[in-house]
Coordinates of C-alpha atoms in Angstrom, one line a residue:
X30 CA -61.7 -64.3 -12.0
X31 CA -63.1 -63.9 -8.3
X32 CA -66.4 -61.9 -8.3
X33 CA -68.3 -61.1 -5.5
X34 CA -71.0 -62.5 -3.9
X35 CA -74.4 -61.0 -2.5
X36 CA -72.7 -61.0 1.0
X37 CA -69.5 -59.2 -0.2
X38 CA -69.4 -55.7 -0.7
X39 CA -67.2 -53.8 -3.5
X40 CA -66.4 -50.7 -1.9
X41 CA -64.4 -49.5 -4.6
X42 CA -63.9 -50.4 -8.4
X43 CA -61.4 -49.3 -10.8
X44 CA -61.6 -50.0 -14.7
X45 CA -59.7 -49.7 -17.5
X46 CA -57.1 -48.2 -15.4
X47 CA -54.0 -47.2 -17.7
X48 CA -50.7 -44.6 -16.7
X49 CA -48.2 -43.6 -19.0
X50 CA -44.9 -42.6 -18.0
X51 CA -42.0 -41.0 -20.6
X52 CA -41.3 -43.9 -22.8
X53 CA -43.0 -46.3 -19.8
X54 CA -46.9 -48.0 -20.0
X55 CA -46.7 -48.8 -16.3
X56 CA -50.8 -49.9 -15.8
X57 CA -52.4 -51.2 -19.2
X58 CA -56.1 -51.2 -18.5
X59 CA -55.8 -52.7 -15.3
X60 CA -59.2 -53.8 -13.6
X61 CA -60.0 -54.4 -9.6
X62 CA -62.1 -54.8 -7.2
X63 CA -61.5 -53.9 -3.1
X64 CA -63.8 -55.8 -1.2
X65 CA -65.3 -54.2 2.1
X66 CA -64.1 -56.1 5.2
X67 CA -61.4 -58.6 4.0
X68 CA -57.7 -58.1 3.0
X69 CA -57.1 -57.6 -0.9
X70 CA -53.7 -59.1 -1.8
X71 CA -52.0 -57.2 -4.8
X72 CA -48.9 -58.8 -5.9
X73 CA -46.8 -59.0 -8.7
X74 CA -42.8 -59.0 -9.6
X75 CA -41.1 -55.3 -8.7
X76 CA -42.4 -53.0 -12.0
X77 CA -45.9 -55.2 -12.4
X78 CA -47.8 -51.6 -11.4
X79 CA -49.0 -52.4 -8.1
X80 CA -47.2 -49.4 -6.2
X81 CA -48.4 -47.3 -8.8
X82 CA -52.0 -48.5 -8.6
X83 CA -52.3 -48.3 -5.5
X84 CA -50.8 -44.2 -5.6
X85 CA -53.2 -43.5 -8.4
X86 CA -56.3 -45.2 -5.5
X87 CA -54.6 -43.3 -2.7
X88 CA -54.3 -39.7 -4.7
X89 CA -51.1 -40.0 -5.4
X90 CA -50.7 -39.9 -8.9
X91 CA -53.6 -39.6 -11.7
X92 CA -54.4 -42.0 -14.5
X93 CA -53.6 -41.7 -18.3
X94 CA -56.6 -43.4 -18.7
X95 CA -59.9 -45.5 -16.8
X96 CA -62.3 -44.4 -13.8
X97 CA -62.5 -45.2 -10.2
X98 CA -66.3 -45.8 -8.5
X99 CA -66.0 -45.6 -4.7
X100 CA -69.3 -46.4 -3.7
X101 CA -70.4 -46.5 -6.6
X102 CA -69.8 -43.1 -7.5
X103 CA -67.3 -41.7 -10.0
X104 CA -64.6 -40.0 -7.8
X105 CA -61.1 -38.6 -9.3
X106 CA -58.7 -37.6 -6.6
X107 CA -56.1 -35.2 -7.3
X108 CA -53.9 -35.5 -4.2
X109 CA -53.4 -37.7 -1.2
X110 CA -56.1 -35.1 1.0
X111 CA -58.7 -35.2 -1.1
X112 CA -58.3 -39.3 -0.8
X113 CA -57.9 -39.0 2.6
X114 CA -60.9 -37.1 3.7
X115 CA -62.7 -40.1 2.1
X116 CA -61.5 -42.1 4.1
X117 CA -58.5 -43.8 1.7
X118 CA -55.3 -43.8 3.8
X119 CA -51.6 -45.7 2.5
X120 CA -48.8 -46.7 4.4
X121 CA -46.0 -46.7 1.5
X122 CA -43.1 -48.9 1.4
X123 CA -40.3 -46.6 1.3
X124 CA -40.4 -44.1 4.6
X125 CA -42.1 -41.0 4.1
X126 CA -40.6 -39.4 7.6
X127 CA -38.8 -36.3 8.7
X128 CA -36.1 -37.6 10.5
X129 CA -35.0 -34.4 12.3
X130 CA -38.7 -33.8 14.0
X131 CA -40.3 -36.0 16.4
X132 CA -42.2 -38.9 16.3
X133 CA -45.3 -37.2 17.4
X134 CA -45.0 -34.5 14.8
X135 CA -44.0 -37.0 12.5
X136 CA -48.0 -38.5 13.5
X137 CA -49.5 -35.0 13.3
X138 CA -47.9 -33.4 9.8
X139 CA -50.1 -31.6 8.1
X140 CA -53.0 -32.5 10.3
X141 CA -52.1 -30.4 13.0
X142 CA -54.7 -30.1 16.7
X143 CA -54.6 -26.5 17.7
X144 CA -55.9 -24.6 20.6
X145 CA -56.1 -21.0 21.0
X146 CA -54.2 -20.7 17.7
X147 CA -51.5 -22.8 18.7
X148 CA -50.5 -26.4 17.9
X149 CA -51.7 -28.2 20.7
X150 CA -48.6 -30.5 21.6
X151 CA -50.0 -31.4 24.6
X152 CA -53.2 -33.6 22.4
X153 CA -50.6 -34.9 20.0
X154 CA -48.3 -36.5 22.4
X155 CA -52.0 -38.0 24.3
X156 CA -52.7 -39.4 20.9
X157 CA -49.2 -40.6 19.8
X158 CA -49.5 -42.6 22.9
X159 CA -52.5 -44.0 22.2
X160 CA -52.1 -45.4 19.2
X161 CA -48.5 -46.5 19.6
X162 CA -49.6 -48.4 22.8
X163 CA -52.3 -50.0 20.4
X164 CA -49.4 -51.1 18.3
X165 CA -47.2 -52.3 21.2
X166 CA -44.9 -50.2 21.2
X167 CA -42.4 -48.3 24.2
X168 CA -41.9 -45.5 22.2
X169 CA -41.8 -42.3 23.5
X170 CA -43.7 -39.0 21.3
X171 CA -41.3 -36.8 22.0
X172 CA -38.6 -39.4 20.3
X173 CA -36.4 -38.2 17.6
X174 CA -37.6 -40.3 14.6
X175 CA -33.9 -40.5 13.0
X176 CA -32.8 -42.1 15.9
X177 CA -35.2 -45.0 16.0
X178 CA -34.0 -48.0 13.8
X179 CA -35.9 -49.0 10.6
X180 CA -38.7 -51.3 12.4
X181 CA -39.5 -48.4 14.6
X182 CA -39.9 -45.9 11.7
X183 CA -42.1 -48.6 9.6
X184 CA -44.1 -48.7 13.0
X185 CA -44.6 -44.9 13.0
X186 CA -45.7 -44.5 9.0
X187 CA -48.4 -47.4 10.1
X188 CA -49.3 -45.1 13.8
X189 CA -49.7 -42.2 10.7
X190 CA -52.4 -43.9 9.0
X191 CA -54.4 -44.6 12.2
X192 CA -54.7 -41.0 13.4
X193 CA -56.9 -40.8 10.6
X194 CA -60.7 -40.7 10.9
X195 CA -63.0 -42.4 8.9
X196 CA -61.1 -45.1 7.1
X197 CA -62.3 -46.7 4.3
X198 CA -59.7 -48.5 2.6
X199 CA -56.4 -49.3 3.7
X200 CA -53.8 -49.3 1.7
X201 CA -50.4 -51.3 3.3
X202 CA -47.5 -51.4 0.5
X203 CA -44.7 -54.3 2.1
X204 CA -45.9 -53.0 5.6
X205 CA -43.7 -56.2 7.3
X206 CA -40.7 -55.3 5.6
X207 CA -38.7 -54.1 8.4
X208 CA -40.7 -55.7 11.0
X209 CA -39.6 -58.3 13.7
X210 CA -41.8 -61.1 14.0
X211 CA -43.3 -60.0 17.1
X212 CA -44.2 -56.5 15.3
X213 CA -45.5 -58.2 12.6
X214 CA -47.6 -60.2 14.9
X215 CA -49.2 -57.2 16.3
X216 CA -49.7 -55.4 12.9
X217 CA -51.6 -59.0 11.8
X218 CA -54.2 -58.3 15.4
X219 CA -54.9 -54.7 14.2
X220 CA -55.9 -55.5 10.8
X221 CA -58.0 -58.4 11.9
X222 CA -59.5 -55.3 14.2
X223 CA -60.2 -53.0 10.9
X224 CA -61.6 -56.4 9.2
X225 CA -64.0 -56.3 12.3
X226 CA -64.8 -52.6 11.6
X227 CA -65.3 -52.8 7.7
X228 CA -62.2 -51.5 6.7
X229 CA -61.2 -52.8 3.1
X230 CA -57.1 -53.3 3.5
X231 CA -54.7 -53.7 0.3
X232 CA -52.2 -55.6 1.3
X233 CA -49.3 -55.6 -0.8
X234 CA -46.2 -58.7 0.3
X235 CA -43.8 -60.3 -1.4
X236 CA -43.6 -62.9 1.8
X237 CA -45.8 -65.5 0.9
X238 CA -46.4 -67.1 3.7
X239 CA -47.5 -63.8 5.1
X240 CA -50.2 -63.7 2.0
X241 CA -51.3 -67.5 2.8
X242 CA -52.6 -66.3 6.1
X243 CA -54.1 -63.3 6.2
X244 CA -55.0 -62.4 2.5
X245 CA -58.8 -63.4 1.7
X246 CA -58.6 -62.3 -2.5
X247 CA -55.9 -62.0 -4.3
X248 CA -55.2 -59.8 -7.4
X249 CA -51.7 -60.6 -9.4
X250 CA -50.0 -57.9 -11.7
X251 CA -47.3 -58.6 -14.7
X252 CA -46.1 -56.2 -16.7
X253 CA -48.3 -53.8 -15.7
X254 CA -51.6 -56.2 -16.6
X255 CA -54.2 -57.8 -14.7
X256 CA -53.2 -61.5 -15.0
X257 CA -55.6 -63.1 -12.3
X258 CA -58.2 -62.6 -9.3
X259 CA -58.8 -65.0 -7.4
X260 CA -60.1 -66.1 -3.5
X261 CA -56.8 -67.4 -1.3
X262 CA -58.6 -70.6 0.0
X263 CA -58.9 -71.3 -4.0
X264 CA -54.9 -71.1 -4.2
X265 CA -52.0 -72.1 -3.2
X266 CA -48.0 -71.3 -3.7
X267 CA -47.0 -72.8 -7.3
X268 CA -50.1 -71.3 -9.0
X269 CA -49.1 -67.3 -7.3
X270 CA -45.5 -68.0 -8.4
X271 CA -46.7 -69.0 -12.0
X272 CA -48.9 -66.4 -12.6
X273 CA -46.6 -63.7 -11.0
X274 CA -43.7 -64.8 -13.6
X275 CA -45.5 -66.7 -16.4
X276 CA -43.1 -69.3 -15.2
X277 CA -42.1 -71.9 -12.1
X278 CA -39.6 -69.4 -11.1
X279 CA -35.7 -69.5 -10.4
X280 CA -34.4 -71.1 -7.4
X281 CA -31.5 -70.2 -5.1
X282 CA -28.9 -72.8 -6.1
X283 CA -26.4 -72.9 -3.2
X284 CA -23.4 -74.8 -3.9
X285 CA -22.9 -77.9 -1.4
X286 CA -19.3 -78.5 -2.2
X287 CA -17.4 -74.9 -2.3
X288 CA -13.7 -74.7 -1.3
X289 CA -13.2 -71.6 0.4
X290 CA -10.0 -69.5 0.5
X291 CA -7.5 -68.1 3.3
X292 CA -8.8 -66.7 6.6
X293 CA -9.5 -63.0 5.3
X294 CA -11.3 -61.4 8.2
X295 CA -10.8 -61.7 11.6
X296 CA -12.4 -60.4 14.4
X297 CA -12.2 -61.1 18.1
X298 CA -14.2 -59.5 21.4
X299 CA -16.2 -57.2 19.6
X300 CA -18.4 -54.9 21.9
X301 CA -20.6 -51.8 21.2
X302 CA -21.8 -50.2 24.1
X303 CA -24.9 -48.0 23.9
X304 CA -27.0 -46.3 26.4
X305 CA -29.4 -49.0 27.9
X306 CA -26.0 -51.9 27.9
X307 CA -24.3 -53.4 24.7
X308 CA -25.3 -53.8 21.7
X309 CA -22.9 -55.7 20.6
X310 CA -21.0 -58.2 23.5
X311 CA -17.6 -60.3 23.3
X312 CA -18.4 -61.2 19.4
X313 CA -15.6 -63.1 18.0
X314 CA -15.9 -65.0 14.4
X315 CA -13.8 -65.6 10.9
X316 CA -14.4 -64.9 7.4
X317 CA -12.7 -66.6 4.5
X318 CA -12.3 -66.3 1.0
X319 CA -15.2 -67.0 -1.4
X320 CA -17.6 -67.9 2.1
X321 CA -21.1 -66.8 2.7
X322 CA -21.1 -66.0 5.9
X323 CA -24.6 -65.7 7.1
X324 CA -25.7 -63.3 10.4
X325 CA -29.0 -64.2 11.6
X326 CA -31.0 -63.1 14.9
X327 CA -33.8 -61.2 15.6
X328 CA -34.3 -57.3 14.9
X329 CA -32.3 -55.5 17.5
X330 CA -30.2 -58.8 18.1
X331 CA -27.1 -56.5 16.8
X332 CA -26.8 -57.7 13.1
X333 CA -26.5 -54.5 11.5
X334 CA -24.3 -53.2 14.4
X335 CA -21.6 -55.6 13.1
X336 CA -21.8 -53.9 9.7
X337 CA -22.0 -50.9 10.4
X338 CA -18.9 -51.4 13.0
X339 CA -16.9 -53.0 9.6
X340 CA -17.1 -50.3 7.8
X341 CA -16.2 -48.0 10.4
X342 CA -19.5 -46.3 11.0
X343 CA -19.3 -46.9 14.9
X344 CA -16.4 -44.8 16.9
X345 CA -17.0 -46.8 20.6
X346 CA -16.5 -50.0 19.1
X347 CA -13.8 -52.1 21.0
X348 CA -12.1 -55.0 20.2
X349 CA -9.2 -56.5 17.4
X350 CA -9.7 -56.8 13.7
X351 CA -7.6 -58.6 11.8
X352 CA -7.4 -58.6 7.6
X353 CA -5.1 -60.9 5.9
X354 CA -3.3 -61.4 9.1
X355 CA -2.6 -57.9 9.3
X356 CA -4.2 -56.0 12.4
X357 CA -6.5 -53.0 10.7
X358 CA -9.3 -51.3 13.3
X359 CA -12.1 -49.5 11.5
X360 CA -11.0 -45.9 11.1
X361 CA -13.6 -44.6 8.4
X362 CA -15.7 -45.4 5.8
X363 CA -13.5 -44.4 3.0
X364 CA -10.2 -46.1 5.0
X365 CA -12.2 -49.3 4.9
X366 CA -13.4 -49.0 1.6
X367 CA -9.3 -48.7 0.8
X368 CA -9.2 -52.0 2.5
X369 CA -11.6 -53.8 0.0
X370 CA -14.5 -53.3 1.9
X371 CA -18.1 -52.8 0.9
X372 CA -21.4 -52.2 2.2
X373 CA -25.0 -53.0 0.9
X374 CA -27.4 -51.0 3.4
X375 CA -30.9 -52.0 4.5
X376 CA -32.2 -49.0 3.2
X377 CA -31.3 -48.1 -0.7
X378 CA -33.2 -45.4 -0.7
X379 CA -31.8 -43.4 1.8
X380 CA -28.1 -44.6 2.2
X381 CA -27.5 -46.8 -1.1
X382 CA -28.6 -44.6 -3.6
X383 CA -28.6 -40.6 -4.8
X384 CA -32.4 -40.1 -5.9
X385 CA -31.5 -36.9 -8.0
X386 CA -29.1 -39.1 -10.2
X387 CA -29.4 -41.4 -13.3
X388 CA -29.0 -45.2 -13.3
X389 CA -25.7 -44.9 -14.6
X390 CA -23.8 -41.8 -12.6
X391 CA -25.5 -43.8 -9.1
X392 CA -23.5 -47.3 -10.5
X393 CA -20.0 -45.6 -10.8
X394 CA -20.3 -42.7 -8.5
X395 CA -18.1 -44.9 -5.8
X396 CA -15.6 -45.7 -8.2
X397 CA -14.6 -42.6 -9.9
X398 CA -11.5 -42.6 -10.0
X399 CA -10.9 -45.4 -11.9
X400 CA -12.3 -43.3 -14.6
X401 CA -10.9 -41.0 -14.5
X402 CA -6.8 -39.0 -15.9
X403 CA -5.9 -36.4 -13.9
X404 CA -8.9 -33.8 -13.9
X405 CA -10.7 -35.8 -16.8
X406 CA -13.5 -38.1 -17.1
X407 CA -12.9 -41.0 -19.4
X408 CA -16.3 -41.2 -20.4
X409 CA -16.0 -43.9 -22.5
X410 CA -14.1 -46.5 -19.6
X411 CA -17.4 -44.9 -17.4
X412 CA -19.9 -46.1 -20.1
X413 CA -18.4 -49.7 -21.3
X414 CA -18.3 -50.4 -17.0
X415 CA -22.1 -49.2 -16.8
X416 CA -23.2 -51.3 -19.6
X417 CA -21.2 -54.5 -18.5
X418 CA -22.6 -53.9 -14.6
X419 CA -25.7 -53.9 -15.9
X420 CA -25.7 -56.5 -18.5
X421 CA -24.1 -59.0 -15.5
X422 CA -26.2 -58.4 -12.8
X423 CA -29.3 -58.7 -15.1
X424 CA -30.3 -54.3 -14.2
X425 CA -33.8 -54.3 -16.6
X426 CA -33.2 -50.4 -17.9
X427 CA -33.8 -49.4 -21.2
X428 CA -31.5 -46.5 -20.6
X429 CA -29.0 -45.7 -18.3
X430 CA -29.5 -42.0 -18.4
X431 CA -33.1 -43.0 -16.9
X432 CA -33.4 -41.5 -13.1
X433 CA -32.6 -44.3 -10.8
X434 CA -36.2 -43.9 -9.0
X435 CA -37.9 -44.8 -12.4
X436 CA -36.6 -48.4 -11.6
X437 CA -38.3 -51.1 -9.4
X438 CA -37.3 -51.9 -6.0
X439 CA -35.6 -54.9 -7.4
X440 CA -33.6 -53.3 -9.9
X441 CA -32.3 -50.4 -7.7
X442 CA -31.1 -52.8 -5.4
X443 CA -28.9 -54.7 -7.8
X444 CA -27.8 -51.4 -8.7
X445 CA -26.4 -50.4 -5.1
X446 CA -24.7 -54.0 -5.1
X447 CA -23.3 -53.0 -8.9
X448 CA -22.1 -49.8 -7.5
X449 CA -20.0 -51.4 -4.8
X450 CA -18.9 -54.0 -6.6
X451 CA -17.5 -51.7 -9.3
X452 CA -15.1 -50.8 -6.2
X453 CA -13.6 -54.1 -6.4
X454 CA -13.7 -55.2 -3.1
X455 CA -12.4 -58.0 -0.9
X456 CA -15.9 -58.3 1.7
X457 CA -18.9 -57.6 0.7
X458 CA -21.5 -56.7 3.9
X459 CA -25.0 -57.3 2.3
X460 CA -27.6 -55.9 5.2
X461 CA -31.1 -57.7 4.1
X462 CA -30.6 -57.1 0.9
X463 CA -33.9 -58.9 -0.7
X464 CA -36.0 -56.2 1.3
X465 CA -39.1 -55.6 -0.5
X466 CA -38.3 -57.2 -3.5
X467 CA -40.0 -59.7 -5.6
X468 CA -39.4 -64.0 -6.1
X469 CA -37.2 -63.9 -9.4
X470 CA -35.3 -60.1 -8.3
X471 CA -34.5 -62.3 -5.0
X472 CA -33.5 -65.3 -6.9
X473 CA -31.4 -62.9 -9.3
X474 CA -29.6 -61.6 -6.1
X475 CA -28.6 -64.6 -4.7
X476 CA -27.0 -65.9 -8.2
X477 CA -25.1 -62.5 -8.4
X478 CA -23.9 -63.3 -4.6
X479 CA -22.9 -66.4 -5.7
X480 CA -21.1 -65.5 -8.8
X481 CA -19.1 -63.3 -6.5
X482 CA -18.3 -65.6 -4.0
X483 CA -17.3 -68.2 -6.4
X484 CA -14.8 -65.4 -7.8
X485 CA -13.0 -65.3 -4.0
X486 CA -15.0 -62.2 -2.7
X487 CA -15.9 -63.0 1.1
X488 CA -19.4 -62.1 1.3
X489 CA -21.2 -61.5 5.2
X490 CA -25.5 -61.3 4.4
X491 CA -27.4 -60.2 7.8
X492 CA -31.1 -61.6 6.5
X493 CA -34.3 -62.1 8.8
X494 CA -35.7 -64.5 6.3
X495 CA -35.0 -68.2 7.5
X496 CA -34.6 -69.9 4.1
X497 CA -32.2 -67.2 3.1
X498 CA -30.0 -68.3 5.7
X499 CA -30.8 -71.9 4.8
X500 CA -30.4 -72.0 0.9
X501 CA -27.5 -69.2 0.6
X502 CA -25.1 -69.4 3.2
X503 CA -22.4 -71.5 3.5
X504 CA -22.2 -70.9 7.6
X505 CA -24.6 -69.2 9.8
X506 CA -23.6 -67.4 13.1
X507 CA -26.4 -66.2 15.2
X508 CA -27.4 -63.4 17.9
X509 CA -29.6 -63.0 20.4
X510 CA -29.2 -59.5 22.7
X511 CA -25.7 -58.6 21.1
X512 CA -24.3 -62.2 22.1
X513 CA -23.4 -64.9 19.9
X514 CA -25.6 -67.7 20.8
X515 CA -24.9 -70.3 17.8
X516 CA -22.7 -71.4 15.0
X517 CA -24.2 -73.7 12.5
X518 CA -22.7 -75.5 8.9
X519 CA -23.6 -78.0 6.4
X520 CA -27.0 -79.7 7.7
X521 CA -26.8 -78.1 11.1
X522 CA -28.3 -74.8 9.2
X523 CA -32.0 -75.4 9.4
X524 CA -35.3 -73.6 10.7
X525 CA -35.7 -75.2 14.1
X526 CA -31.3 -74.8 15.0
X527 CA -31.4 -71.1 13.6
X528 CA -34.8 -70.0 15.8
X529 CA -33.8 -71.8 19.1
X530 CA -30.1 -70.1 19.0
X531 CA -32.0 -66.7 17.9
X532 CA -34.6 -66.8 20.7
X533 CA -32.1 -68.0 23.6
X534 CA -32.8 -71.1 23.9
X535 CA -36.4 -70.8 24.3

């Protein structure tokens, strides 16, 4: 276990930290150390405990059990104020924005500037500017955050965290997530910054590479235990992977020798105007039976544009789509769902799943009516397809009456994919659908994509993650500023092809 030294500081300490949920020990006397100055990596599989460590440090939530020194001193925080005016802020994973205010007010929520008893607006749009220059970012306060894509919302939940005085410790759950490589870039510069200035960052990643480079400790969580602490440059990738799942891990298996079907999906001169130009320009390709197609390009390179236009979400979209031979334009969502359509979104929390629902009514709430005899439920048909969907796509719940947000990142994602799969569809449209999720919940994806492919279901996955696109699918077509700029098979899908096509050339 790493300790530290007499030129490293421990600016906060928590032992014996243990939190019971209902029928759940999520932290079993978990021990750690944040070290002033240097970036503590915290990783484990999705359910180890580390999000709810870090809320129990942050003010979050309280434990069961075990005390926290900050400074030295015994502190108990019972909300996310009393941590910050410590100086403890957190950037969570899942966006904590009101969509229908601005970005600035987003910034300013509940620590409003006034002048003359008034919010000063004038002082938080000065601000928002500053810091979102400092991040390298065009974005204007007065922006309506619901109509910024994902990497722009990420960008504002960080630009929250800096308004704050006095930091302390940081606290960054999957903070790259949503990022294109350019943000990510930046966000890398500032904490180097906060490093400089003595802030202690948590840094929470299930990109390892990202780990490798910037973490200096790392702690690693299983099953809600401390399995090891240890210094990065001590490291390297086999011994996190076997400590993270007491095992060398699963790999993505991607079958070299696949017959594909008929042509099932056919589209030609796509375009999607949009106020600055197109987003999406002349796009033409083919999907066949049992394929993984892969759509790769960088964020805002129109990936999820073609989705989203698929399934009918988009109502300027121009251009001919053609399935089974048969000319069908995107009407709706539900007209294109009646074509065998379905659609895994980038964000599961917001648009996959119903937060106020249990495991089991999210997985068939799509597919209702296939349990259902005139105005009556068959309940039983509803519980034998719940219990195969999640015996198949390997769903770790002890319950299926359990509230879907009591499940991991990982398992709430192979429930969206269960719950459109119980649709029986024809195309499945995955949209980064390994976001924030662990090694072996990735690796359990992929098989389940497989599985389904290898059944005949045509499969398009829009992934910023290289080996994705490398190790999964079976042809890659790629973007750059709405325009198709590549189309790569067999050994012709590698890093260097997929980057130069992405990047124009360059």
């Amino acid at each position: 276990m790493y300790e530290k030294s007499d030129t490293v500081e421990v600016c906060l300490e928590a032992k014996q930290i243990s939190k019971i949920y209902p029928g759940t020990l999520a932290l079993d006397k978990v021990d750690i150390k944040l070290y002033r100055g240097k970036v503590n990596v915290l990783i484990g599989e999705n359910g180890a405990g580390k999000s709810t460590l870090m809320k129990i440090i942050a003010g979050v939530e309280q434990p069961t059990e075990g005390t926290i020194l900050f400074h030295g001193n015994e502190v108990s925080f019972t909300n996310t104020r009393e941590a910050a005016e410590a100086g403890i802020g957190i950037i969570h994973q899942e966006l904590n924005l009101f969509p229908n205010l601005t970005v600035a007010q987003n910034i300013f929520m509940a620590r409003e500037k006034t002048k003359y008893g008034k919010i000063n607006e004038g002082e938080h749009n000065k601000q928002t500017k500053d810091v979102l220059q400092k991040l390298e970012q065009a974005i204007e306060p007065d922006k309506i955050v619901g109509e910024l894509r994902v990497g722009q919302q990420q960008i504002i939940e960080i630009a929250k965290t800096m308004i704050q005085k006095e930091l302390s410790i940081l606290i960054m759950d999957e903070p790259t997530s949503s990022l294109s490589n350019k943000e990510v870039e930046v966000l890398f510069h500032l904490i180097e910054e906060l490093k400089q200035q003595g802030v202690a960052i948590v840094y929470i990643s299930h990109r390892m590479e990202e780990i490798m480079r910037i973490g200096d400790t790392v702690t690693i969580l299983r099953d809600g235990k401390l399995v090891a602490s240890e210094r990065v440059s001590e490291i390297d990738l086999p011994w996190i992977v076997e400590k993270m799942v007491g095992h060398s891990g699963k790999k993505i298996k991607k079958n070299e020798h696949k017959k594909l079907g008929k042509e099932i999906l056919k589209v030609e001169n796509l375009v999607l105007p949009r106020e600055d130009g197109l987003a999406l320009d002349d796009v033409s390709f083919s999907l066949f039976e049992g394929e993984i197609l892969g759509i790769y390009g960088m964020l805002g390179a129109g990936r999820t544009e073609i989705l989203e236009c698929l399934m009918g979400r988009n109502k300027d979209v121009k251009g001919d789509f053609f399935v089974d031979g048969k000319y069908a334009k995107p009407k709706s969502v539900p007209d294109q769902i009646s074509k065998g359509f379905a659609y895994i979104p980038e964000d599961r929390q917001k648009e996959g799943l119903i937060q106020s629902l249990s495991v089991a009514k999210n997985l068939t709430i799509s597919s209702l009516k296939n349990y259902t005899w005139f105005f009556h439920l068959l309940k039983k048909q509803e519980e034998n397809a719940v219990t195969e969907t999640i015996k198949n796509f390997f769903i770790k719940v002890s319950n299926s009456d359990l509230p879907i947000y009591s499940l991991s990142g990982g398992n709430q994602q192979k429930v969206v994919i269960g719950k459109s799969i119980l649709t029986s569809p024809k195309i499945l449209l995955l949209d980064e659908p390994t976001r924030g999720i662990d090694i072996s919940a990735k690796a359990d994806v992929f098989e389940i994509v497989n599985k389904l492919a290898d059944q005949g279901i045509a499969v398009i996955l829009v992934s910023s993650e290289l080996n994705e696109m490398i190790n999964v699918a079976d042809r890659v077509i790629v973007l750059s500023k709405g325009k198709v700029t590549g189309e790569f098979t067999g050994s012709g899908v590698n890093e260097q092809s997929l980057m130069r096509a992405a990047t124009g050339g360059e």
